[in-house]
Amino acid sequence: MKLALHISPLNSWLPSCEQPPLIAGPCSAETEEQVLGTARLLAKSGRVAILRAGIWKPRTRPGEFEGVGSIGLNWLMKAKVQTGLPTAVEVAKAQHVEEALKAGVDILWVGARSTVNPFTVQEIADALKGVDVPVLVKNPVNPDLSLWCGALERINHAGITKLAAIHRGFSSFEKSPFRNEPMWELAIQLKTLAPELPIFNDPSHICGNRELIPYIAQKALDLDMQGLMIESHLDPAQAWTDAKQQLTPIALDELIGNLTLRSPEVKNAEFEDNLVKLRAQIDQIDDQIIQTMAERMKLVEKIGEYKRDNGVTIFQLSRWDEIIHKRSDFAKALNLEMSFVGKLLELIHGESIRKQTEIMNEGVPPEPKS
Ligand code: PEP
Ligand code: MN
């Protein structure tokens, strides 16, 4: 089902430019000099569309720097006058919305720690009623697409049509090189549910370190995200928040200059022709995979019945070990990525066990499907 959002196109509220729009600026406004100095350098590069800065910082632990508060709005407004850059700040309650709008902030965003809470989002939405301001909604901290959609709907129902999403990654228990797992599939699902909704990518909060940012920024553009939000600070090592992930304006300029812009549009008839042929081959292989999977499941049913009739357990460790080893060796020989093959086998094996459990326990209500 599609999301019923009323969206104004991005170019109706952002000056169109050749590059995907870049929102950049410090994680937090710290001092007037830091805001103005960073803004001047960012504007000089000519690559930045919007100046961002956190004024009220929603911190995970109390006692950490919680933002300079309203005074930072004055610094941002000075930066706007000096550079001509429109400004964006995070709002987490009605009072923030009111103060930011009163000060003349151009764009508001809802942070990941607010998107998780429908009460907070509704409070922000209510404060936005009757206001025509662009609002960006970050994904919630946890990988829950419905919460993200719900927040977008609440803001949209308040009458905000200049709306976009920001993909900033999701927290996860898995060990990972990223601060927040990108889980690209969730951003892609959002795009499928609301094709007209622009999605910005925030490589800074996904990566948590400077080194990985170019890789994530490029991938975001390759996945046809509409823009980027990247944190930039005059002196990142001394930043009061998120020091490891901020880039100097010069490093940011270089990073953006090195990105490759690819077009989602079909280039010419020959290209289209080749693409259609390759896609047809892929479609055929996908059909084969599904068919083979159905055949495998038929055999699994047979085995399940056989085990049931002979009083044998569903799971046998030695057999699972054999599957993993034999298939992994084969996959390696075919140059497949081992982590991918591991996940695929686990998925297939999990479904086989589910199927056999069903057969062994005929008449017993089935296990809930995840
Ligand atoms: C931020 O943009 O500085 C921020 C707090 O981000 P997030 O809400 O994604 O954690
Ligand atoms: Mn930050």
Tab-separated table of C-alpha atoms and ligand atoms in Angstrom:
chain	number	residue	atom	x	y	z
A	1	MET	CA	0.000	0.000	0.000
A	2	LYS	CA	1.271	3.478	-0.877
A	3	LEU	CA	1.557	6.270	1.690
A	4	ALA	CA	-1.047	8.968	1.051
A	5	LEU	CA	1.200	12.025	1.378
A	6	HIS	CA	0.693	15.429	-0.255
A	7	ILE	CA	4.172	16.462	-1.271
A	8	SER	CA	5.444	19.654	-2.900
A	9	PRO	CA	8.365	18.881	-5.185
A	10	LEU	CA	11.844	19.601	-3.850
A	11	ASN	CA	12.513	22.305	-6.450
A	12	SER	CA	9.514	24.277	-5.158
A	13	TRP	CA	11.371	24.991	-1.894
A	14	LEU	CA	15.037	24.534	-2.747
A	15	PRO	CA	16.826	26.391	-5.528
A	16	SER	CA	17.546	23.743	-8.151
A	17	CYS	CA	21.208	23.083	-8.802
A	18	GLU	CA	23.239	20.582	-10.770
A	19	GLN	CA	24.404	18.623	-7.727
A	20	PRO	CA	21.954	16.920	-5.354
A	21	PRO	CA	21.318	19.476	-2.587
A	22	LEU	CA	23.805	19.384	0.279
A	23	ILE	CA	22.822	20.322	3.832
A	24	ALA	CA	25.993	20.970	5.808
A	25	GLY	CA	27.119	22.544	9.039
A	26	PRO	CA	28.185	21.658	12.542
A	27	CYS	CA	26.553	18.947	14.604
A	28	SER	CA	26.088	21.626	17.283
A	29	ALA	CA	26.294	25.392	17.306
A	30	GLU	CA	28.980	26.026	19.960
A	31	THR	CA	30.069	29.646	19.718
A	32	GLU	CA	29.282	32.571	17.448
A	33	GLU	CA	32.772	32.395	15.896
A	34	GLN	CA	32.446	28.667	15.206
A	35	VAL	CA	29.037	29.058	13.507
A	36	LEU	CA	30.036	32.098	11.442
A	37	GLY	CA	33.472	30.725	10.547
A	38	THR	CA	32.098	27.358	9.435
A	39	ALA	CA	29.247	28.989	7.517
A	40	ARG	CA	31.582	31.339	5.626
A	41	LEU	CA	33.824	28.507	4.457
A	42	LEU	CA	30.879	26.317	3.510
A	43	ALA	CA	29.321	29.145	1.492
A	44	LYS	CA	32.647	29.826	-0.224
A	45	SER	CA	32.737	26.295	-1.632
A	46	GLY	CA	29.503	27.028	-3.506
A	47	ARG	CA	28.412	23.429	-2.974
A	48	VAL	CA	26.198	23.875	0.085
A	49	ALA	CA	22.455	24.508	-0.312
A	50	ILE	CA	21.466	24.732	3.362
A	51	LEU	CA	23.345	25.517	6.562
A	52	ARG	CA	22.539	23.180	9.462
A	53	ALA	CA	23.357	23.418	13.173
A	54	GLY	CA	21.993	21.695	16.261
A	55	ILE	CA	20.790	24.268	18.801
A	56	TRP	CA	18.979	21.921	21.200
A	57	LYS	CA	20.797	18.581	21.370
A	58	PRO	CA	18.839	15.484	22.393
A	59	ARG	CA	21.608	13.547	24.152
A	60	THR	CA	21.466	9.907	25.053
A	61	ARG	CA	22.950	10.531	28.526
A	62	PRO	CA	22.257	13.502	30.822
A	63	GLY	CA	25.215	15.700	31.618
A	64	GLU	CA	26.502	15.716	28.046
A	65	PHE	CA	26.463	19.028	26.162
A	66	GLU	CA	22.785	19.690	25.495
A	67	GLY	CA	23.129	22.525	23.021
A	68	VAL	CA	23.600	26.280	23.408
A	69	GLY	CA	19.846	26.874	23.193
A	70	SER	CA	18.060	29.891	21.748
A	71	ILE	CA	21.126	32.142	21.601
A	72	GLY	CA	22.460	29.890	18.839
A	73	LEU	CA	19.515	30.965	16.677
A	74	ASN	CA	20.939	34.514	16.635
A	75	TRP	CA	24.295	33.189	15.407
A	76	LEU	CA	22.582	31.169	12.696
A	77	MET	CA	20.609	34.207	11.563
A	78	LYS	CA	23.827	36.230	11.378
A	79	ALA	CA	25.373	33.434	9.315
A	80	LYS	CA	22.352	33.529	7.023
A	81	VAL	CA	22.688	37.281	6.493
A	82	GLN	CA	26.448	37.023	5.871
A	83	THR	CA	26.360	34.024	3.513
A	84	GLY	CA	22.865	34.040	2.023
A	85	LEU	CA	22.507	30.372	2.992
A	86	PRO	CA	19.083	29.196	4.206
A	87	THR	CA	19.257	27.587	7.644
A	88	ALA	CA	18.017	24.377	9.243
A	89	VAL	CA	17.734	23.285	12.869
A	90	GLU	CA	16.441	20.268	14.752
A	91	VAL	CA	13.198	20.717	16.702
A	92	ALA	CA	12.106	18.301	19.413
A	93	LYS	CA	9.151	20.114	20.977
A	94	ALA	CA	6.570	22.837	20.294
A	95	GLN	CA	8.693	25.506	21.977
A	96	HIS	CA	11.608	24.749	19.612
A	97	VAL	CA	9.297	25.105	16.605
A	98	GLU	CA	8.002	28.435	17.851
A	99	GLU	CA	11.435	29.849	18.663
A	100	ALA	CA	13.027	28.635	15.434
A	101	LEU	CA	10.244	30.073	13.283
A	102	LYS	CA	10.246	33.348	15.199
A	103	ALA	CA	13.988	33.678	14.651
A	104	GLY	CA	13.570	33.096	10.893
A	105	VAL	CA	14.956	29.565	10.497
A	106	ASP	CA	14.066	28.326	7.013
A	107	ILE	CA	13.886	24.557	7.442
A	108	LEU	CA	13.166	22.353	10.467
A	109	TRP	CA	14.100	18.733	11.014
A	110	VAL	CA	12.816	16.092	13.383
A	111	GLY	CA	15.655	14.038	14.892
A	112	ALA	CA	15.906	10.266	15.192
A	113	ARG	CA	15.223	10.324	18.945
A	114	SER	CA	12.000	12.255	18.350
A	115	THR	CA	10.715	10.202	15.410
A	116	VAL	CA	10.549	7.148	17.700
A	117	ASN	CA	7.931	8.844	19.851
A	118	PRO	CA	4.490	9.568	18.339
A	119	PHE	CA	3.640	11.916	21.257
A	120	THR	CA	6.674	14.057	20.465
A	121	VAL	CA	5.999	13.992	16.738
A	122	GLN	CA	2.365	14.955	17.314
A	123	GLU	CA	3.401	17.857	19.560
A	124	ILE	CA	5.707	19.104	16.802
A	125	ALA	CA	2.998	18.565	14.172
A	126	ASP	CA	0.455	20.529	16.224
A	127	ALA	CA	2.898	23.429	16.563
A	128	LEU	CA	3.328	23.408	12.770
A	129	LYS	CA	-0.389	23.793	11.956
A	130	GLY	CA	-0.978	26.750	9.662
A	131	VAL	CA	2.764	27.231	8.991
A	132	ASP	CA	4.364	26.847	5.576
A	133	VAL	CA	7.870	25.642	6.354
A	134	PRO	CA	9.853	22.710	4.926
A	135	VAL	CA	10.286	19.857	7.408
A	136	LEU	CA	12.706	16.933	7.182
A	137	VAL	CA	11.997	13.784	9.177
A	138	LYS	CA	14.900	11.582	10.193
A	139	ASN	CA	14.343	7.851	10.472
A	140	PRO	CA	13.708	6.579	14.007
A	141	VAL	CA	16.662	5.195	15.970
A	142	ASN	CA	15.290	1.660	15.646
A	143	PRO	CA	14.647	-0.045	12.306
A	144	ASP	CA	10.889	0.476	12.244
A	145	LEU	CA	9.554	1.686	8.914
A	146	SER	CA	6.040	2.259	10.309
A	147	LEU	CA	7.312	4.744	12.887
A	148	TRP	CA	9.116	6.658	10.141
A	149	CYS	CA	5.988	6.635	7.942
A	150	GLY	CA	3.798	7.602	10.906
A	151	ALA	CA	5.947	10.618	11.698
A	152	LEU	CA	5.858	11.747	8.052
A	153	GLU	CA	2.075	11.324	8.016
A	154	ARG	CA	1.599	13.283	11.266
A	155	ILE	CA	3.655	16.213	9.924
A	156	ASN	CA	1.940	16.028	6.553
A	157	HIS	CA	-1.534	15.952	8.154
A	158	ALA	CA	-0.610	19.182	9.950
A	159	GLY	CA	-0.484	20.770	6.470
A	160	ILE	CA	3.270	20.561	5.790
A	161	THR	CA	3.733	19.586	2.146
A	162	LYS	CA	7.350	20.724	1.803
A	163	LEU	CA	8.357	17.437	3.322
A	164	ALA	CA	11.378	15.154	2.977
A	165	ALA	CA	12.876	12.216	4.851
A	166	ILE	CA	16.420	11.840	6.102
A	167	HIS	CA	17.999	8.392	6.200
A	168	ARG	CA	20.539	8.389	9.089
A	169	GLY	CA	20.836	4.666	9.778
A	170	PHE	CA	19.501	2.472	12.558
A	171	SER	CA	20.960	1.291	15.831
A	172	SER	CA	21.725	-2.397	15.975
A	173	PHE	CA	23.204	-5.017	18.278
A	174	GLU	CA	25.278	-6.429	15.438
A	175	LYS	CA	28.965	-5.623	15.446
A	176	SER	CA	29.458	-3.205	12.583
A	177	PRO	CA	31.907	-0.679	11.179
A	178	PHE	CA	29.030	1.831	11.231
A	179	ARG	CA	27.690	3.860	14.145
A	180	ASN	CA	24.211	3.256	12.750
A	181	GLU	CA	23.533	0.433	10.306
A	182	PRO	CA	22.450	1.900	6.966
A	183	MET	CA	19.834	-0.851	6.306
A	184	TRP	CA	19.367	0.616	2.839
A	185	GLU	CA	16.397	-1.667	2.258
A	186	LEU	CA	14.308	0.443	4.677
A	187	ALA	CA	15.045	3.662	2.789
A	188	ILE	CA	14.245	1.862	-0.453
A	189	GLN	CA	10.974	0.579	1.018
A	190	LEU	CA	10.065	4.142	2.014
A	191	LYS	CA	10.824	5.278	-1.534
A	192	THR	CA	8.549	2.529	-2.851
A	193	LEU	CA	5.736	3.540	-0.475
A	194	ALA	CA	6.071	7.262	-1.252
A	195	PRO	CA	7.841	7.691	-4.610
A	196	GLU	CA	7.319	11.460	-4.613
A	197	LEU	CA	8.901	11.957	-1.167
A	198	PRO	CA	12.485	13.254	-1.432
A	199	ILE	CA	14.959	11.312	0.741
A	200	PHE	CA	18.213	12.850	1.957
A	201	ASN	CA	21.002	10.640	3.221
A	202	ASP	CA	23.009	11.506	6.337
A	203	PRO	CA	26.331	9.679	5.998
A	204	SER	CA	27.732	11.409	9.107
A	205	HIS	CA	25.375	9.686	11.548
A	206	ILE	CA	25.469	6.398	9.644
A	207	CYS	CA	29.263	6.244	9.699
A	208	GLY	CA	30.186	7.826	13.022
A	209	ASN	CA	33.678	8.378	11.607
A	210	ARG	CA	35.113	10.492	8.801
A	211	GLU	CA	36.738	7.661	6.872
A	212	LEU	CA	33.578	5.877	5.734
A	213	ILE	CA	31.610	8.994	4.751
A	214	PRO	CA	32.667	9.118	1.064
A	215	TYR	CA	31.651	5.500	0.595
A	216	ILE	CA	28.175	6.003	2.093
A	217	ALA	CA	27.631	9.344	0.317
A	218	GLN	CA	28.433	7.749	-3.047
A	219	LYS	CA	26.221	4.759	-2.363
A	220	ALA	CA	23.341	7.086	-1.404
A	221	LEU	CA	23.650	8.913	-4.734
A	222	ASP	CA	23.885	5.614	-6.592
A	223	LEU	CA	20.644	4.561	-4.916
A	224	ASP	CA	19.053	7.774	-6.206
A	225	MET	CA	18.698	9.570	-2.877
A	226	GLN	CA	17.807	13.205	-3.558
A	227	GLY	CA	20.369	14.910	-1.350
A	228	LEU	CA	22.883	14.681	1.485
A	229	MET	CA	23.189	16.033	5.026
A	230	ILE	CA	26.828	16.050	6.189
A	231	GLU	CA	28.249	17.509	9.400
A	232	SER	CA	31.044	20.016	9.013
A	233	HIS	CA	33.027	21.874	11.677
A	234	LEU	CA	35.887	24.383	11.518
A	235	ASP	CA	37.982	22.197	13.822
A	236	PRO	CA	36.361	18.740	14.029
A	237	ALA	CA	38.764	17.309	16.599
A	238	GLN	CA	37.653	20.013	19.065
A	239	ALA	CA	33.912	19.673	18.349
A	240	TRP	CA	31.702	19.476	21.430
A	241	THR	CA	29.550	16.735	19.869
A	242	ASP	CA	30.186	14.049	17.242
A	243	ALA	CA	33.871	15.016	16.907
A	244	LYS	CA	34.852	11.808	15.108
A	245	GLN	CA	32.428	12.193	12.240
A	246	GLN	CA	32.684	15.875	11.327
A	247	LEU	CA	34.674	17.148	8.348
A	248	THR	CA	36.343	20.498	7.854
A	249	PRO	CA	34.587	22.587	5.180
A	250	ILE	CA	37.644	22.026	2.935
A	251	ALA	CA	37.520	18.237	3.370
A	252	LEU	CA	33.786	18.331	2.700
A	253	ASP	CA	34.333	20.344	-0.471
A	254	GLU	CA	36.857	17.773	-1.671
A	255	LEU	CA	34.582	14.858	-0.796
A	256	ILE	CA	31.648	16.328	-2.730
A	257	GLY	CA	33.923	17.118	-5.677
A	258	ASN	CA	34.976	13.468	-5.813
A	259	LEU	CA	31.455	12.044	-5.924
A	260	THR	CA	30.301	10.604	-9.195
A	261	LEU	CA	26.847	11.674	-10.317
A	262	ARG	CA	25.014	8.988	-12.222
A	263	SER	CA	21.642	9.465	-13.813
A	264	PRO	CA	18.596	7.347	-12.976
A	265	GLU	CA	17.314	8.282	-16.430
A	266	VAL	CA	17.793	6.016	-19.398
A	267	LYS	CA	20.471	7.573	-21.611
A	268	ASN	CA	19.703	6.416	-25.155
A	269	ALA	CA	17.954	3.732	-27.162
A	270	GLU	CA	20.964	1.404	-27.286
A	271	PHE	CA	21.459	1.657	-23.522
A	272	GLU	CA	17.771	1.001	-22.948
A	273	ASP	CA	17.837	-1.968	-25.297
A	274	ASN	CA	20.781	-3.565	-23.465
A	275	LEU	CA	19.219	-2.868	-20.089
A	276	VAL	CA	15.966	-4.532	-21.126
A	277	LYS	CA	17.891	-7.612	-22.308
A	278	LEU	CA	19.904	-7.895	-19.100
A	279	ARG	CA	16.790	-7.410	-16.993
A	280	ALA	CA	14.994	-10.116	-18.941
A	281	GLN	CA	17.836	-12.522	-18.115
A	282	ILE	CA	17.679	-11.567	-14.457
A	283	ASP	CA	13.894	-12.053	-14.418
A	284	GLN	CA	14.364	-15.507	-15.847
A	285	ILE	CA	16.960	-16.443	-13.239
A	286	ASP	CA	14.741	-15.096	-10.446
A	287	ASP	CA	11.893	-17.297	-11.705
A	288	GLN	CA	14.255	-20.263	-11.686
A	289	ILE	CA	15.301	-19.499	-8.117
A	290	ILE	CA	11.664	-19.426	-6.976
A	291	GLN	CA	10.874	-22.625	-8.849
A	292	THR	CA	13.926	-24.383	-7.390
A	293	MET	CA	12.955	-23.176	-3.946
A	294	ALA	CA	9.451	-24.619	-4.374
A	295	GLU	CA	10.991	-27.956	-5.408
A	296	ARG	CA	13.300	-27.880	-2.393
A	297	MET	CA	10.364	-27.229	-0.072
A	298	LYS	CA	8.457	-30.182	-1.562
A	299	LEU	CA	11.420	-32.408	-0.673
A	300	VAL	CA	11.539	-30.834	2.784
A	301	GLU	CA	7.881	-31.805	3.273
A	302	LYS	CA	8.686	-35.382	2.269
A	303	ILE	CA	11.621	-35.516	4.675
A	304	GLY	CA	9.432	-34.045	7.418
A	305	GLU	CA	6.848	-36.792	6.952
A	306	TYR	CA	9.562	-39.420	6.868
A	307	LYS	CA	11.178	-38.148	10.069
A	308	ARG	CA	7.763	-37.880	11.764
A	309	ASP	CA	6.847	-41.448	10.844
A	310	ASN	CA	10.192	-42.688	12.170
A	311	GLY	CA	10.310	-40.585	15.341
A	312	VAL	CA	13.438	-38.622	14.351
A	313	THR	CA	14.118	-34.994	15.438
A	314	ILE	CA	13.767	-32.216	12.874
A	315	PHE	CA	17.157	-30.676	13.462
A	316	GLN	CA	20.343	-32.699	13.217
A	317	LEU	CA	23.487	-30.756	13.847
A	318	SER	CA	25.694	-33.006	11.716
A	319	ARG	CA	23.440	-32.451	8.700
A	320	TRP	CA	23.408	-28.673	9.157
A	321	ASP	CA	27.226	-28.673	9.450
A	322	GLU	CA	27.450	-30.657	6.251
A	323	ILE	CA	25.132	-28.254	4.400
A	324	ILE	CA	27.082	-25.222	5.581
A	325	HIS	CA	30.477	-26.668	4.679
A	326	LYS	CA	29.648	-28.210	1.338
A	327	ARG	CA	27.640	-25.254	0.093
A	328	SER	CA	30.147	-22.715	1.382
A	329	ASP	CA	33.014	-24.439	-0.424
A	330	PHE	CA	30.993	-24.550	-3.620
A	331	ALA	CA	29.962	-20.907	-3.263
A	332	LYS	CA	33.539	-19.855	-2.620
A	333	ALA	CA	34.639	-21.647	-5.776
A	334	LEU	CA	32.021	-19.614	-7.666
A	335	ASN	CA	33.309	-16.343	-6.161
A	336	LEU	CA	30.197	-15.606	-4.145
A	337	GLU	CA	30.436	-13.398	-1.072
A	338	MET	CA	30.579	-15.762	1.932
A	339	SER	CA	28.507	-13.627	4.290
A	340	PHE	CA	25.747	-13.468	1.680
A	341	VAL	CA	25.779	-17.238	1.155
A	342	GLY	CA	25.750	-17.809	4.927
A	343	LYS	CA	22.656	-15.607	5.343
A	344	LEU	CA	20.932	-17.250	2.382
A	345	LEU	CA	21.530	-20.766	3.714
A	346	GLU	CA	20.319	-19.785	7.174
A	347	LEU	CA	17.162	-18.357	5.674
A	348	ILE	CA	16.459	-21.470	3.619
A	349	HIS	CA	17.278	-23.784	6.512
A	350	GLY	CA	15.060	-21.749	8.861
A	351	GLU	CA	12.112	-22.064	6.488
A	352	SER	CA	12.776	-25.810	6.109
A	353	ILE	CA	12.663	-26.238	9.878
A	354	ARG	CA	9.459	-24.225	10.076
A	355	LYS	CA	7.866	-26.401	7.405
A	356	GLN	CA	8.932	-29.639	9.093
A	357	THR	CA	7.709	-28.405	12.475
A	358	GLU	CA	4.321	-27.826	10.860
A	359	ILE	CA	4.270	-31.354	9.505
A	360	MET	CA	5.421	-32.957	12.777
A	361	ASN	CA	2.770	-31.086	14.736
A	362	GLU	CA	-0.266	-31.426	12.530
A	363	GLY	CA	-3.334	-30.226	14.384
A	364	VAL	CA	-1.302	-28.059	16.777
A	365	PRO	CA	-1.774	-24.291	16.093
A	366	PRO	CA	1.165	-23.061	13.972
A	367	GLU	CA	4.006	-20.931	15.332
A	368	PRO	CA	3.461	-17.220	14.595
A	369	LYS	CA	5.356	-16.189	11.466
A	370	SER	CA	7.836	-13.344	11.839
B	1	PEP	C1	22.152	15.529	14.400
B	1	PEP	O1	21.784	15.666	13.233
B	1	PEP	O2	23.090	16.142	14.908
B	1	PEP	C2	21.479	14.478	15.210
B	1	PEP	C3	21.336	14.585	16.535
B	1	PEP	O3	21.123	13.475	14.466
B	1	PEP	P1	20.198	12.167	14.752
B	1	PEP	O4	18.860	12.679	15.153
B	1	PEP	O5	20.221	11.505	13.408
B	1	PEP	O6	20.899	11.352	15.791
B	2	MN	MN	25.451	15.044	15.172
